[in-house]
Every structure is written in structure tokens, then in C-alpha cells.
One Martini backbone bead per residue (centre of mass of N, CA, C, O) as a GRO file, in nm:
protein
  218
    1MET     BB    1  23.210  13.683  10.719
    2THR     BB    2  22.924  13.757  10.833
    3THR     BB    3  22.635  13.812  11.075
    4THR     BB    4  22.415  13.652  10.915
    5GLN     BB    5  22.646  13.431  10.853
    6SER     BB    6  22.702  13.333  11.192
    7LEU     BB    7  22.383  13.349  11.269
    8ALA     BB    8  22.296  13.101  11.089
    9VAL     BB    9  22.510  12.911  11.186
   10ARG     BB   10  22.472  12.893  11.498
   11ARG     BB   11  22.151  12.754  11.412
   12ALA     BB   12  22.208  12.559  11.286
   13ILE     BB   13  22.389  12.452  11.550
   14GLY     BB   14  22.092  12.446  11.757
   15TRP     BB   15  21.951  12.238  11.625
   16LEU     BB   16  22.077  12.008  11.607
   17THR     BB   17  22.124  11.951  11.867
   18ARG     BB   18  21.807  11.958  11.949
   19LEU     BB   19  21.795  11.662  11.780
   20LYS     BB   20  21.970  11.492  11.910
   21ARG     BB   21  21.878  11.483  12.184
   22THR     BB   22  21.573  11.397  12.126
   23ARG     BB   23  21.689  11.135  11.998
   24ARG     BB   24  21.779  11.064  12.277
   25ARG     BB   25  21.483  11.059  12.447
   26TRP     BB   26  21.295  10.851  12.277
   27LEU     BB   27  21.455  10.574  12.251
   28VAL     BB   28  21.278  10.447  12.461
   29PRO     BB   29  21.014  10.525  12.354
   30ALA     BB   30  20.999  10.378  12.102
   31ALA     BB   31  21.124  10.103  12.217
   32VAL     BB   32  20.837  10.024  12.348
   33LEU     BB   33  20.649  10.078  12.126
   34LEU     BB   34  20.749   9.923  11.951
   35GLY     BB   35  20.727   9.637  12.137
   36VAL     BB   36  20.443   9.658  12.182
   37LEU     BB   37  20.330   9.566  11.884
   38ALA     BB   38  20.477   9.330  11.852
   39GLY     BB   39  20.394   9.160  12.101
   40GLY     BB   40  20.066   9.227  12.023
   41GLY     BB   41  20.071   9.097  11.683
   42TYR     BB   42  20.225   8.795  11.793
   43GLY     BB   43  19.925   8.752  11.984
   44LEU     BB   44  19.713   8.749  11.769
   45LEU     BB   45  19.873   8.534  11.549
   46LYS     BB   46  19.883   8.311  11.730
   47SER     BB   47  19.759   8.003  11.754
   48PRO     BB   48  19.695   7.869  12.019
   49GLU     BB   49  19.698   7.681  12.245
   50TYR     BB   50  19.713   7.345  12.384
   51ALA     BB   51  19.780   7.117  12.750
   52ALA     BB   52  19.752   6.816  12.828
   53THR     BB   53  19.737   6.501  13.043
   54SER     BB   54  19.882   6.190  13.096
   55TYR     BB   55  19.858   5.905  13.326
   56VAL     BB   56  20.125   5.718  13.430
   57VAL     BB   57  20.156   5.362  13.582
   58VAL     BB   58  20.420   5.135  13.807
   59VAL     BB   59  20.319   4.824  13.921
   60PRO     BB   60  20.379   4.597  14.125
   61THR     BB   61  20.481   4.276  14.182
   62ALA     BB   62  20.574   3.976  14.322
   63LYS     BB   63  20.870   3.995  14.110
   64SER     BB   64  20.822   4.305  14.275
   65ASP     BB   65  20.976   4.629  14.449
   66PRO     BB   66  20.950   4.874  14.438
   67ALA     BB   67  21.234   5.034  14.361
   68GLY     BB   68  21.191   4.914  14.086
   69ALA     BB   69  20.932   5.042  13.978
   70MET     BB   70  21.110   5.346  13.957
   71GLY     BB   71  21.288   5.238  13.790
   72LEU     BB   72  21.131   5.187  13.538
   73ALA     BB   73  20.947   5.508  13.535
   74GLN     BB   74  21.195   5.637  13.446
   75ALA     BB   75  21.287   5.436  13.167
   76TYR     BB   76  20.994   5.494  13.061
   77GLY     BB   77  20.989   5.837  13.074
   78ARG     BB   78  21.234   5.836  12.847
   79VAL     BB   79  21.077   5.668  12.571
   80ALA     BB   80  20.812   5.776  12.507
   81THR     BB   81  20.915   5.982  12.284
   82ASP     BB   82  20.980   5.747  12.085
   83ILE     BB   83  20.944   5.563  11.777
   84ALA     BB   84  20.825   5.297  11.937
   85VAL     BB   85  20.562   5.471  12.007
   86VAL     BB   86  20.475   5.689  11.876
   87GLY     BB   87  20.415   5.509  11.609
   88ASP     BB   88  20.120   5.361  11.793
   89ALA     BB   89  19.991   5.633  11.846
   90GLN     BB   90  19.908   5.781  11.582
   91VAL     BB   91  19.660   5.680  11.484
   92ALA     BB   92  19.479   5.752  11.741
   93ALA     BB   93  19.585   6.062  11.693
   94GLY     BB   94  19.596   6.161  11.375
   95VAL     BB   95  19.936   6.237  11.397
   96PRO     BB   96  20.257   6.273  11.336
   97ALA     BB   97  20.507   6.123  11.488
   98ALA     BB   98  20.670   6.386  11.480
   99THR     BB   99  20.442   6.598  11.659
  100LEU     BB  100  20.487   6.368  11.905
  101ARG     BB  101  20.784   6.476  11.932
  102ALA     BB  102  20.727   6.777  11.930
  103ASN     BB  103  20.462   6.777  12.163
  104VAL     BB  104  20.581   6.552  12.350
  105GLN     BB  105  20.610   6.514  12.748
  106ALA     BB  106  20.732   6.287  13.050
  107VAL     BB  107  20.728   6.313  13.353
  108THR     BB  108  20.897   6.204  13.633
  109SER     BB  109  20.858   6.117  13.963
  110PRO     BB  110  21.052   6.138  14.255
  111ASP     BB  111  20.834   5.972  14.480
  112ALA     BB  112  20.655   5.803  14.184
  113PRO     BB  113  20.538   5.611  13.978
  114MET     BB  114  20.502   5.825  13.768
  115ILE     BB  115  20.345   5.974  13.435
  116ALA     BB  116  20.369   6.232  13.240
  117VAL     BB  117  20.185   6.301  12.941
  118THR     BB  118  20.247   6.599  12.750
  119ALA     BB  119  20.034   6.751  12.491
  120ARG     BB  120  20.059   7.007  12.214
  121ALA     BB  121  19.811   7.240  12.060
  122PRO     BB  122  19.573   7.387  11.844
  123GLU     BB  123  19.370   7.152  12.018
  124ALA     BB  124  19.203   7.023  12.274
  125ALA     BB  125  19.138   6.773  12.172
  126THR     BB  126  19.433   6.686  12.049
  127ALA     BB  127  19.582   6.728  12.299
  128ALA     BB  128  19.416   6.495  12.437
  129GLY     BB  129  19.454   6.279  12.214
  130MET     BB  130  19.757   6.237  12.216
  131ALA     BB  131  19.842   6.141  12.509
  132ASP     BB  132  19.610   5.903  12.542
  133SER     BB  133  19.850   5.782  12.272
  134VAL     BB  134  20.127   5.765  12.459
  135ALA     BB  135  19.990   5.634  12.741
  136ARG     BB  136  19.866   5.365  12.579
  137ALA     BB  137  20.136   5.269  12.467
  138LEU     BB  138  20.296   5.229  12.737
  139VAL     BB  139  20.080   5.036  12.795
  140GLN     BB  140  20.197   4.827  12.647
  141LYS     BB  141  20.464   4.782  12.610
  142GLY     BB  142  20.495   4.719  12.912
  143THR     BB  143  20.306   4.398  12.875
  144HIS     BB  144  20.529   4.324  12.641
  145THR     BB  145  20.745   4.306  12.971
  146GLU     BB  146  20.653   4.178  13.216
  147THR     BB  147  20.801   3.904  13.230
  148SER     BB  148  21.102   4.083  13.232
  149THR     BB  149  21.045   4.296  13.439
  150GLY     BB  150  20.771   4.276  13.710
  151VAL     BB  151  20.580   4.535  13.591
  152LYS     BB  152  20.297   4.791  13.559
  153VAL     BB  153  20.151   4.950  13.326
  154LEU     BB  154  19.875   5.219  13.392
  155GLN     BB  155  19.669   5.374  13.319
  156PHE     BB  156  19.562   5.637  13.537
  157THR     BB  157  19.479   5.901  13.353
  158ARG     BB  158  19.282   6.096  13.178
  159ALA     BB  159  19.253   6.368  12.989
  160ALA     BB  160  19.172   6.603  12.987
  161LEU     BB  161  18.984   6.908  12.822
  162PRO     BB  162  19.075   7.162  12.762
  163THR     BB  163  18.957   7.515  12.821
  164SER     BB  164  19.252   7.688  12.794
  165PRO     BB  165  19.485   7.825  12.695
  166VAL     BB  166  19.901   7.816  12.714
  167SER     BB  167  19.902   8.083  12.550
  168PRO     BB  168  19.972   8.342  12.574
  169SER     BB  169  19.854   8.675  12.548
  170ALA     BB  170  19.813   8.977  12.386
  171SER     BB  171  19.917   9.135  12.699
  172LEU     BB  172  20.152   8.949  12.726
  173SER     BB  173  20.295   9.014  12.455
  174ALA     BB  174  20.311   9.281  12.469
  175LEU     BB  175  20.475   9.339  12.778
  176VAL     BB  176  20.713   9.259  12.693
  177GLY     BB  177  20.815   9.378  12.465
  178GLY     BB  178  20.854   9.630  12.629
  179CYS     BB  179  21.039   9.565  12.757
  180ALA     BB  180  21.266   9.470  12.574
  181GLY     BB  181  21.262   9.723  12.444
  182GLY     BB  182  21.374   9.894  12.689
  183LEU     BB  183  21.619   9.766  12.692
  184LEU     BB  184  21.730   9.804  12.367
  185GLY     BB  185  21.773  10.036  12.483
  186GLY     BB  186  21.919  10.147  12.712
  187LEU     BB  187  22.152  10.030  12.555
  188ALA     BB  188  22.214  10.206  12.358
  189LEU     BB  189  22.294  10.431  12.508
  190LEU     BB  190  22.506  10.336  12.642
  191VAL     BB  191  22.708  10.253  12.406
  192ARG     BB  192  22.721  10.503  12.240
  193PRO     BB  193  22.903  10.696  12.094
  194ARG     BB  194  23.171  10.891  12.255
  195TYR     BB  195  23.254  11.271  12.200
  196ALA     BB  196  23.461  11.456  12.166
  197PRO     BB  197  23.617  11.759  12.214
  198ARG     BB  198  23.835  11.867  11.973
  199GLY     BB  199  23.963  12.063  12.159
  200ARG     BB  200  23.936  11.685  12.366
  201ARG     BB  201  24.077  11.378  12.225
  202THR     BB  202  24.297  11.442  12.345
  203GLY     BB  203  24.598  11.443  12.627
  204TYR     BB  204  24.740  11.666  12.450
  205GLY     BB  205  24.894  11.885  12.331
  206SER     BB  206  24.948  12.125  12.100
  207VAL     BB  207  25.181  12.142  11.800
  208PRO     BB  208  25.397  12.397  11.706
  209GLY     BB  209  25.449  12.587  11.469
  210PRO     BB  210  25.735  12.671  11.284
  211VAL     BB  211  25.704  12.921  11.354
  212ALA     BB  212  25.633  12.898  11.698
  213GLN     BB  213  25.925  12.830  11.736
  214GLN     BB  214  26.102  13.086  11.612
  215GLU     BB  215  26.009  13.289  11.834
  216ALA     BB  216  26.062  13.147  12.018
  217LEU     BB  217  26.395  13.161  12.005
  218VAL     BB  218  26.394  13.458  11.988
   0.00000   0.00000   0.00000
């Protein structure tokens, strides 16, 4: 190999080494940029989601006590999204019972016999209507069982029409996507395989060939 060819080979190896280092250096910024684009695009394309909450209260009668009302409020909260309740609410809500079960959540309070019925929907009016419909259906179930339970189930407040969506904005989605991309890029740098130089891949010395062994014996 001539000197010119050897110099060209060395330059090519150096260029490839610098390219490899540059790729590693730009891995995390590229991952952050990709995450920002993906998160921002998701925030722009995803339809906004609104949430509305209606409150139901369980009131003890002369046949019951406050402790019993607390326990029954927990029980009513557990069955608020069952098919027996949402089946009666689907007509007033204008959506199928499966949609109500998937997008309505009932939460009970540990300090008061009250149930919060929260519904989520792409439109504010639909979310409020879903929450009120499930709350009224729960009140009807409580009225049917009032004689046996000794408590009254009443709608405490109707759901207010939400004025702003609860889904994350495009800027927040872009920020979350950028953070996730940076984290994944950093992890990729940490777990990438590192190869030792060709002469240092093992901790053992090189084994001499037959000619070297014969010379050593002589």
C-alpha cells in the first residue's frame, strides 16, 4: 500500500469516527425534538374533552341514622355506573349505556354521605347532560328502595356547564413529549453497547504462534 493510499484510509477512518461521535452527541436533542413534534401533533389532533360533575346526597330518615346513611352512600356510589343505573339514564343522556359506563365515574366522600358523579365528553353540554342523567337515575333507584334502606337519595346540585376543556393543551402535550423523548434518548445512550479496542477485548494475553514457541525453546 502506498503512502497516499494509507493517508486516504486514515482520513476515511477519522471521518467515520467523527461522524459516529456526532451521531451520539445529537441523539438526545433529536429525541427531544421528535418528542415535541409528536406531543404537539397529538395535542392538536385530539379533540378537547370536557368534564361536568353532579352531586347526590344520601339523607337518613327516622328509620335510619347518620352512620347508616354513610354506609349506604358508599354502596350507592359503587353501583352508580352499573348497567341497572346507566340503562335508565341512557335515554335522557342521549348516549348509549356503554358510553356512560366508560365515561362516567362516581366518587364517594369519606366525611359526608355524598356522591360526586363526573362525566367526560367532547362537548360541554353532553358532559353535563350525562352527569345529570346518571345522578337522576341513581335518585330513582334510591327512591324505589327507600322503604327497605330507610334513607333518601336526593340530587344535591346539578352539573354546571364546563367552560374550558380538561384535556391537556397542545403546548402541554409538546412539553410532555419533549421530556419523554429526552428521557428515552438518554436511556439509549446508557444502554448502547460499547466495544473495547481490538487488542483489548479480553483480559488475556495473546497466545504465541508455533514459530514463536520454537524460537523460545531454542
